Short mmCIF file of C-alpha atoms in Angstrom, two decimals:
data_model
loop_
_atom_site.label_atom_id
_atom_site.label_comp_id
_atom_site.label_asym_id
_atom_site.label_seq_id
_atom_site.Cartn_x
_atom_site.Cartn_y
_atom_site.Cartn_z
CA MET A 1 122.13 42.81 -6.52
CA THR A 2 121.90 46.55 -5.97
CA PRO A 3 121.42 48.18 -2.56
CA THR A 4 117.99 49.37 -3.66
CA ARG A 5 116.86 45.80 -4.26
CA ILE A 6 118.27 44.65 -0.90
CA VAL A 7 116.36 47.38 0.91
CA PHE A 8 113.24 46.37 -1.02
CA ILE A 9 113.65 42.76 0.06
CA ILE A 10 114.10 43.75 3.71
CA ILE A 11 111.08 46.06 3.71
CA LEU A 12 108.80 43.55 1.97
CA THR A 13 109.93 40.72 4.30
CA GLY A 14 109.31 42.91 7.36
CA VAL A 15 105.85 43.88 6.13
CA PHE A 16 104.86 40.27 5.57
CA ALA A 17 106.33 39.30 8.98
CA LEU A 18 104.32 42.05 10.66
CA VAL A 19 101.14 40.96 8.90
CA GLY A 20 101.82 37.32 9.82
CA ALA A 21 102.44 38.23 13.47
CA SER A 22 99.19 40.19 13.53
CA LEU A 23 97.25 37.30 12.03
CA GLY A 24 98.84 34.82 14.48
CA THR A 25 98.00 37.04 17.42
CA TRP A 26 94.43 37.48 16.20
CA GLN A 27 93.98 33.73 15.75
CA ARG A 28 95.22 32.93 19.27
CA THR A 29 93.04 35.70 20.70
CA VAL A 30 89.94 34.28 19.01
CA GLN A 31 90.76 30.77 20.31
CA ILE A 32 91.17 32.01 23.87
CA VAL A 33 88.01 34.12 23.78
CA GLN A 34 85.88 31.33 22.31
CA ARG A 35 87.18 28.73 24.72
CA PRO A 36 84.54 27.85 27.38
CA GLN A 37 85.19 28.58 31.02
CA GLU A 38 87.12 25.94 32.92
CA PHE A 39 86.76 25.20 36.62
CA ARG A 40 89.12 23.06 38.62
CA SER A 41 88.80 21.13 41.87
CA ILE A 42 91.65 19.36 43.67
CA ALA A 43 91.70 16.41 46.08
CA LYS A 44 94.53 14.37 47.57
CA LEU A 45 95.02 10.71 48.49
CA VAL A 46 97.83 9.13 50.49
CA ALA A 47 99.03 5.54 50.07
CA GLY A 48 101.38 3.47 52.16
CA GLY A 49 101.91 0.36 54.28
CA GLN A 50 104.36 -2.51 54.37
CA ARG A 51 105.40 -4.84 51.61
CA VAL A 52 107.68 -7.84 51.78
CA ALA A 53 110.42 -8.03 49.15
CA ASN A 54 113.67 -9.92 48.85
CA ASP A 55 115.76 -6.84 48.14
CA ALA A 56 115.57 -3.09 47.72
CA VAL A 57 115.24 -3.31 43.92
CA GLN A 58 112.24 -5.62 44.16
CA TRP A 59 110.75 -3.38 46.84
CA ARG A 60 110.98 -0.34 44.54
CA GLU A 61 109.46 -2.27 41.66
CA GLN A 62 106.52 -3.35 43.81
CA GLN A 63 106.12 0.20 45.07
CA GLU A 64 106.08 1.66 41.56
CA ASP A 65 103.59 -0.97 40.43
CA PHE A 66 101.39 -0.11 43.40
CA TYR A 67 101.54 3.62 42.68
CA GLY A 68 100.97 3.06 38.97
CA THR A 69 97.90 0.97 39.69
CA ILE A 70 96.41 3.77 41.76
CA THR A 71 96.98 6.33 39.00
CA GLU A 72 95.63 4.09 36.23
CA THR A 73 92.56 3.16 38.25
CA LEU A 74 91.67 6.76 39.11
CA GLU A 75 92.01 7.86 35.48
CA SER A 76 90.22 4.82 34.04
CA GLY A 77 86.96 5.10 32.16
CA GLU A 78 85.32 2.53 34.45
CA MET A 79 85.98 4.65 37.53
CA LYS A 80 84.60 7.73 35.77
CA ARG A 81 81.50 5.77 34.81
CA ARG A 82 80.96 4.72 38.42
CA ALA A 83 81.43 8.30 39.58
CA LEU A 84 78.92 9.51 36.99
CA ASP A 85 76.34 6.96 38.15
CA ARG A 86 76.93 8.02 41.75
CA VAL A 87 76.46 11.71 40.94
CA ARG A 88 73.26 11.00 39.03
CA ALA A 89 71.90 8.91 41.89
CA LEU A 90 72.78 11.32 44.72
CA ASN A 91 72.41 14.64 42.86
CA PRO A 92 69.70 14.23 40.21
CA ASP A 93 69.27 18.02 40.05
CA LEU A 94 72.74 18.56 38.54
CA SER A 95 73.16 18.54 34.78
CA ASP A 96 75.95 16.38 33.41
CA CYS A 97 79.09 18.00 32.06
CA ASP A 98 82.41 16.64 30.91
CA VAL A 99 85.02 16.38 33.67
CA ASP A 100 88.64 15.56 32.90
CA ILE A 101 90.67 13.76 35.57
CA LYS A 102 94.43 14.06 35.89
CA VAL A 103 96.40 12.30 38.64
CA THR A 104 99.94 13.21 39.64
CA ARG A 105 102.14 11.94 42.45
CA THR A 106 104.32 14.28 44.44
CA LYS A 107 107.93 13.31 43.82
CA GLY A 108 109.49 11.43 46.71
CA SER A 109 106.17 10.86 48.49
CA ALA A 110 103.07 8.69 48.38
CA ILE A 111 100.67 11.63 48.02
CA PHE A 112 98.48 11.67 44.91
CA THR A 113 96.92 14.90 43.68
CA ILE A 114 93.73 14.49 41.67
CA LEU A 115 92.85 17.43 39.41
CA ALA A 116 89.31 17.58 38.06
CA THR A 117 88.60 20.05 35.25
CA GLY A 118 85.05 20.82 34.14
CA THR A 119 82.81 23.53 32.76
CA GLU A 120 80.51 23.82 35.79
CA PRO A 121 81.99 24.51 39.25
CA LYS A 122 79.53 22.65 41.50
CA TYR A 123 79.33 19.61 39.27
CA THR A 124 83.13 19.42 39.03
CA LYS A 125 83.51 19.30 42.83
CA VAL A 126 80.67 16.81 43.28
CA PHE A 127 82.07 14.58 40.54
CA LEU A 128 85.54 14.54 42.12
CA ASP A 129 84.11 13.59 45.52
CA ALA A 130 82.08 10.83 43.87
CA LEU A 131 85.20 9.57 42.09
CA ILE A 132 87.10 9.38 45.38
CA ASP A 133 84.24 7.55 47.12
CA GLU A 134 83.95 5.03 44.29
CA PHE A 135 87.71 4.47 44.26
CA ILE A 136 87.82 3.80 48.03
CA ALA A 137 84.82 1.47 47.73
CA PHE A 138 86.48 -0.33 44.81
CA ARG A 139 89.68 -0.92 46.79
CA GLN A 140 87.68 -2.09 49.82
CA ASN A 141 85.85 -4.58 47.62
CA ILE A 142 89.17 -5.87 46.27
CA ARG A 143 90.43 -6.19 49.84
CA GLU A 144 87.36 -8.12 50.96
CA GLN A 145 87.66 -10.46 47.99
CA ALA A 146 91.29 -11.13 48.87
CA GLN A 147 90.29 -11.87 52.45
CA GLY A 148 87.38 -14.01 51.30
CA SER A 149 89.59 -16.36 49.32
CA GLY A 150 91.81 -17.11 52.32
CA LEU A 151 90.37 -15.90 55.57
CA GLN A 152 86.78 -17.00 54.94
CA ARG A 153 87.88 -20.51 54.06
CA PHE A 154 89.94 -20.68 57.24
CA LEU A 155 87.03 -19.30 59.26
CA GLN A 156 84.86 -22.11 57.95
CA GLU A 157 87.41 -24.60 59.25
CA VAL A 158 87.34 -22.85 62.62
CA VAL A 159 83.53 -23.13 62.73
CA THR A 160 83.77 -26.85 61.91
CA GLN A 161 86.34 -27.37 64.65
CA GLN A 162 84.17 -25.44 67.08
CA LYS A 163 81.28 -27.81 66.33
CA ASN A 164 83.57 -30.81 66.92
CA MET A 165 84.70 -29.34 70.24
CA GLU A 166 81.12 -28.72 71.37
CA ASP A 167 80.10 -32.26 70.40
CA SER A 168 83.03 -33.77 72.32
CA ILE A 169 82.25 -31.69 75.41
CA GLU A 170 78.59 -32.73 75.25
CA ALA A 171 79.58 -36.40 74.93
CA LEU A 172 81.92 -36.04 77.92
CA ALA A 173 79.12 -34.56 80.01
CA LYS A 174 76.84 -37.49 79.19
CA VAL A 175 79.52 -40.07 80.05
CA GLN A 176 80.33 -38.29 83.31
CA ALA A 177 76.65 -38.19 84.29
CA LYS A 178 76.38 -41.91 83.63
CA ALA A 179 79.53 -42.66 85.64
CA ASP A 180 78.37 -40.46 88.51
CA SER A 181 74.99 -42.21 88.66
CA ILE A 182 76.70 -45.62 88.82
CA SER A 183 78.98 -44.46 91.58
CA ALA A 184 76.02 -43.14 93.50
CA LYS A 185 74.13 -46.41 93.27
CA SER A 186 76.96 -48.72 94.20
CA ASP A 187 79.95 -47.85 96.24
CA LEU A 188 83.02 -49.44 94.69
CA ASP A 189 84.65 -50.29 97.99
CA ARG A 190 81.49 -51.91 99.32
CA LEU A 191 81.19 -54.02 96.17
CA VAL A 192 84.79 -55.17 96.47
CA MET A 193 84.35 -56.10 100.15
CA ARG A 194 81.12 -57.91 99.39
CA LEU A 195 82.80 -59.80 96.52
CA ASN A 196 85.69 -60.90 98.72
CA THR A 197 83.28 -62.11 101.41
CA LEU A 198 81.25 -64.11 98.92
CA ARG A 199 84.36 -65.63 97.38
CA ASN A 200 85.54 -66.74 100.83
CA ARG A 201 82.16 -68.34 101.59
CA ARG A 202 82.28 -70.08 98.21
CA ASP A 203 85.73 -71.45 98.91
CA ASP A 204 84.61 -72.68 102.33
CA LEU A 205 81.59 -74.42 100.79
CA ARG A 206 83.76 -76.07 98.17
CA LEU A 207 86.08 -77.46 100.83
CA GLU A 208 83.17 -78.63 102.91
CA ILE A 209 81.48 -80.28 99.92
CA LYS A 210 84.72 -81.88 98.85
CA SER A 211 85.15 -83.47 102.27
CA LEU A 212 81.75 -85.15 102.11
CA ASP A 213 80.94 -88.33 100.32
CA ALA A 214 78.74 -88.14 97.23
CA LYS A 215 76.01 -90.15 99.01
CA ASP A 216 76.19 -88.05 102.17
CA ALA A 217 72.84 -86.46 103.01
CA GLY A 218 74.49 -83.16 104.05
CA ARG A 219 76.11 -82.65 100.66
CA GLN A 220 72.93 -81.70 98.77
CA PRO A 221 71.99 -78.69 100.98
CA LEU A 222 75.54 -77.37 100.63
CA GLU A 223 75.43 -77.71 96.87
CA ALA A 224 72.09 -75.92 96.86
CA LYS A 225 73.73 -72.94 98.59
CA MET A 226 76.59 -72.92 96.05
CA GLY A 227 74.35 -72.02 93.10
CA PRO A 228 72.95 -68.70 94.43
CA LEU A 229 76.35 -67.82 95.82
CA GLU A 230 77.98 -68.21 92.39
CA GLU A 231 75.24 -66.13 90.77
CA GLU A 232 75.72 -63.29 93.22
CA ILE A 233 79.50 -63.37 92.73
CA LYS A 234 79.07 -63.20 88.95
CA GLY A 235 76.64 -60.29 89.29
CA ILE A 236 79.03 -58.26 91.41
CA GLU A 237 81.93 -59.00 89.04
CA ALA A 238 79.83 -57.90 86.06
CA GLU A 239 78.85 -54.71 87.85
CA LEU A 240 82.47 -53.94 88.66
CA ASP A 241 83.43 -54.61 85.01
CA ARG A 242 80.75 -52.18 83.83
CA HIS A 243 81.95 -49.61 86.27
CA GLU A 244 85.52 -49.92 84.99
CA ALA A 245 84.31 -49.67 81.38
CA ASP A 246 82.44 -46.47 82.19
CA LEU A 247 85.53 -45.01 83.84
CA ALA A 248 87.60 -45.88 80.76
CA GLU A 249 84.94 -44.24 78.58
CA VAL A 250 85.16 -41.12 80.74
CA ARG A 251 88.93 -41.02 80.35
CA THR A 252 88.66 -41.41 76.55
CA ALA A 253 85.98 -38.71 76.25
CA THR A 254 88.01 -36.36 78.44
CA GLU A 255 91.11 -36.75 76.28
CA LYS A 256 89.09 -36.19 73.10
CA ALA A 257 87.44 -33.06 74.51
CA GLU A 258 90.78 -31.64 75.64
CA ARG A 259 92.33 -32.24 72.20
CA SER A 260 89.40 -30.62 70.43
CA LYS A 261 89.49 -27.57 72.67
CA ALA A 262 93.26 -27.16 72.29
CA LEU A 263 92.99 -27.35 68.48
CA TYR A 264 90.12 -24.86 68.45
CA ASP A 265 92.03 -22.39 70.67
CA LYS A 266 95.04 -22.65 68.36
CA MET A 267 92.96 -22.02 65.24
CA PHE A 268 91.13 -19.12 66.88
CA ALA A 269 94.47 -17.50 67.71
CA GLN A 270 95.50 -17.93 64.07
CA VAL A 271 92.35 -16.10 62.97
CA GLU A 272 93.42 -13.04 64.95
CA THR A 273 96.93 -13.26 63.47
CA ILE A 274 95.61 -13.51 59.91
CA GLN A 275 93.17 -10.64 60.43
CA SER A 276 95.95 -8.52 61.89
CA ALA A 277 98.10 -9.26 58.85
CA PHE A 278 95.33 -8.06 56.55
CA ASP A 279 94.86 -4.91 58.61
CA THR A 280 98.56 -3.99 58.34
CA SER A 281 99.01 -5.02 54.71
CA ALA A 282 100.64 -2.75 52.20
CA ASP A 283 98.01 -1.48 49.89
CA TYR A 284 96.02 0.94 51.96
CA VAL A 285 94.87 4.20 50.41
CA ALA A 286 93.31 6.96 52.49
CA VAL A 287 91.75 10.32 51.69
CA GLN A 288 94.03 13.15 52.74
CA GLU A 289 91.95 16.02 51.34
CA ARG A 290 88.51 15.83 49.79
CA ALA A 291 87.57 17.92 46.77
CA CYS A 292 88.00 21.64 47.32
CA PRO A 293 85.45 24.16 45.95
CA ALA A 294 86.00 24.51 42.21
CA PHE A 295 87.82 27.65 41.09
CA GLU A 296 87.98 29.20 37.63
CA ASN A 297 91.07 28.39 35.59
CA VAL A 298 92.24 31.73 34.20
CA GLU A 299 94.81 31.15 31.47
CA ASP A 300 97.74 33.53 31.09
CA TRP A 301 97.28 35.35 27.78
CA LYS A 302 100.86 36.50 27.40
CA GLN A 303 102.46 33.21 26.49
CA PRO A 304 99.79 32.04 23.97
CA LEU A 305 99.75 35.47 22.27
CA ALA A 306 103.53 35.55 22.13
CA ILE A 307 103.60 32.07 20.59
CA GLY A 308 100.92 33.07 18.06
CA ALA A 309 102.70 36.29 17.13
CA GLY A 310 106.05 34.55 16.82
CA ALA A 311 104.71 31.72 14.68
CA GLY A 312 102.70 34.07 12.47
CA GLY A 313 105.61 36.48 12.08
CA LEU A 314 107.97 33.65 11.14
CA VAL A 315 105.62 32.25 8.51
CA GLY A 316 104.80 35.73 7.17
CA GLY A 317 108.46 36.70 7.05
CA LEU A 318 109.37 33.58 5.06
CA ILE A 319 106.55 34.22 2.62
CA GLY A 320 107.59 37.88 2.27
CA LEU A 321 111.20 36.90 1.72
CA LEU A 322 110.32 34.48 -1.06
CA ILE A 323 108.04 36.98 -2.78
CA SER A 324 110.58 39.80 -2.51
CA LEU A 325 113.32 37.59 -3.95
CA VAL A 326 111.14 36.68 -6.91
CA ILE A 327 110.32 40.34 -7.55
CA ALA A 328 113.72 41.92 -6.88
CA TRP A 329 116.02 39.18 -8.20
CA PRO A 330 118.14 40.68 -11.09
CA ARG A 331 117.10 39.45 -14.54
CA GLY A 332 119.56 38.75 -17.31
CA GLN A 333 120.00 41.58 -19.94
CA GLU A 334 119.15 40.98 -23.63
CA SER A 335 122.07 40.02 -25.89
CA PRO A 336 123.27 42.82 -28.26
CA ALA A 337 122.20 42.56 -31.96
CA PRO A 338 124.82 41.25 -34.40
CA ASN A 339 126.53 43.77 -36.76
#
């Protein structure tokens, strides 16, 4: 290949590369100019708490799962739908526009940055605030459901035990009132003394009757006195037996009331412990920064134009090289005619 042809190939390749670079630059410029304005708003959440794990590896796995759940939930279509409904309900004057949500976590921390990108500044900020509010409400609902499955059932048991305690205390009060009224009507010591006196008189009558002959005229009056005396003794003994039964009932009711109250106090203390455990559980998420006023996203033109020019120049140069090789490649000379 002659030097002239090599120069031709270089010049043609350069021309095509220049044209390709110009076309690539023009294409990227048109794309940037026609692209609608973008506005961005940023908010931040912080997560933390305590989790129980058997070892450090399991702890890190639980932590990553927790962080991943937060990211997936914030970027989910369901959360965006809830945010859209909230915006429409609270700001009916705003026109809907597409808002893209991107969540990133700062490396080595539990801080989540939420980037909202939309075509209207006010709507973008309002949408991001609505998304945060819906996310916090969603997590609170999950928390309440978790408490409801355990704590609410236990609270129902506490209420039942409280009713049992109140019933036992009421029964004790009734038994005590009955015992007090009996004590007021009949003094126990007086009844015992009266019973002993009557028993002595009965024993004396029995001895006196026993010493008399069956046909003795004085025997019948003594026997007549024995009947009422026996009846009175039986009455006092029955009254003392009732009194002892009431005292035993008081003792039983007192023991039952004390047991019920002790069990209720123990369960009530457990309620506070369980509630405290829920309050200090791991998966809490709090708002660190609410949505900032949306700002326009101004793209740097230099890098896209450079990429467009480079890509266009490369393609154009290859095309120019192929064309120049086809044109300038030396062709075989014709064979000389035979003599």
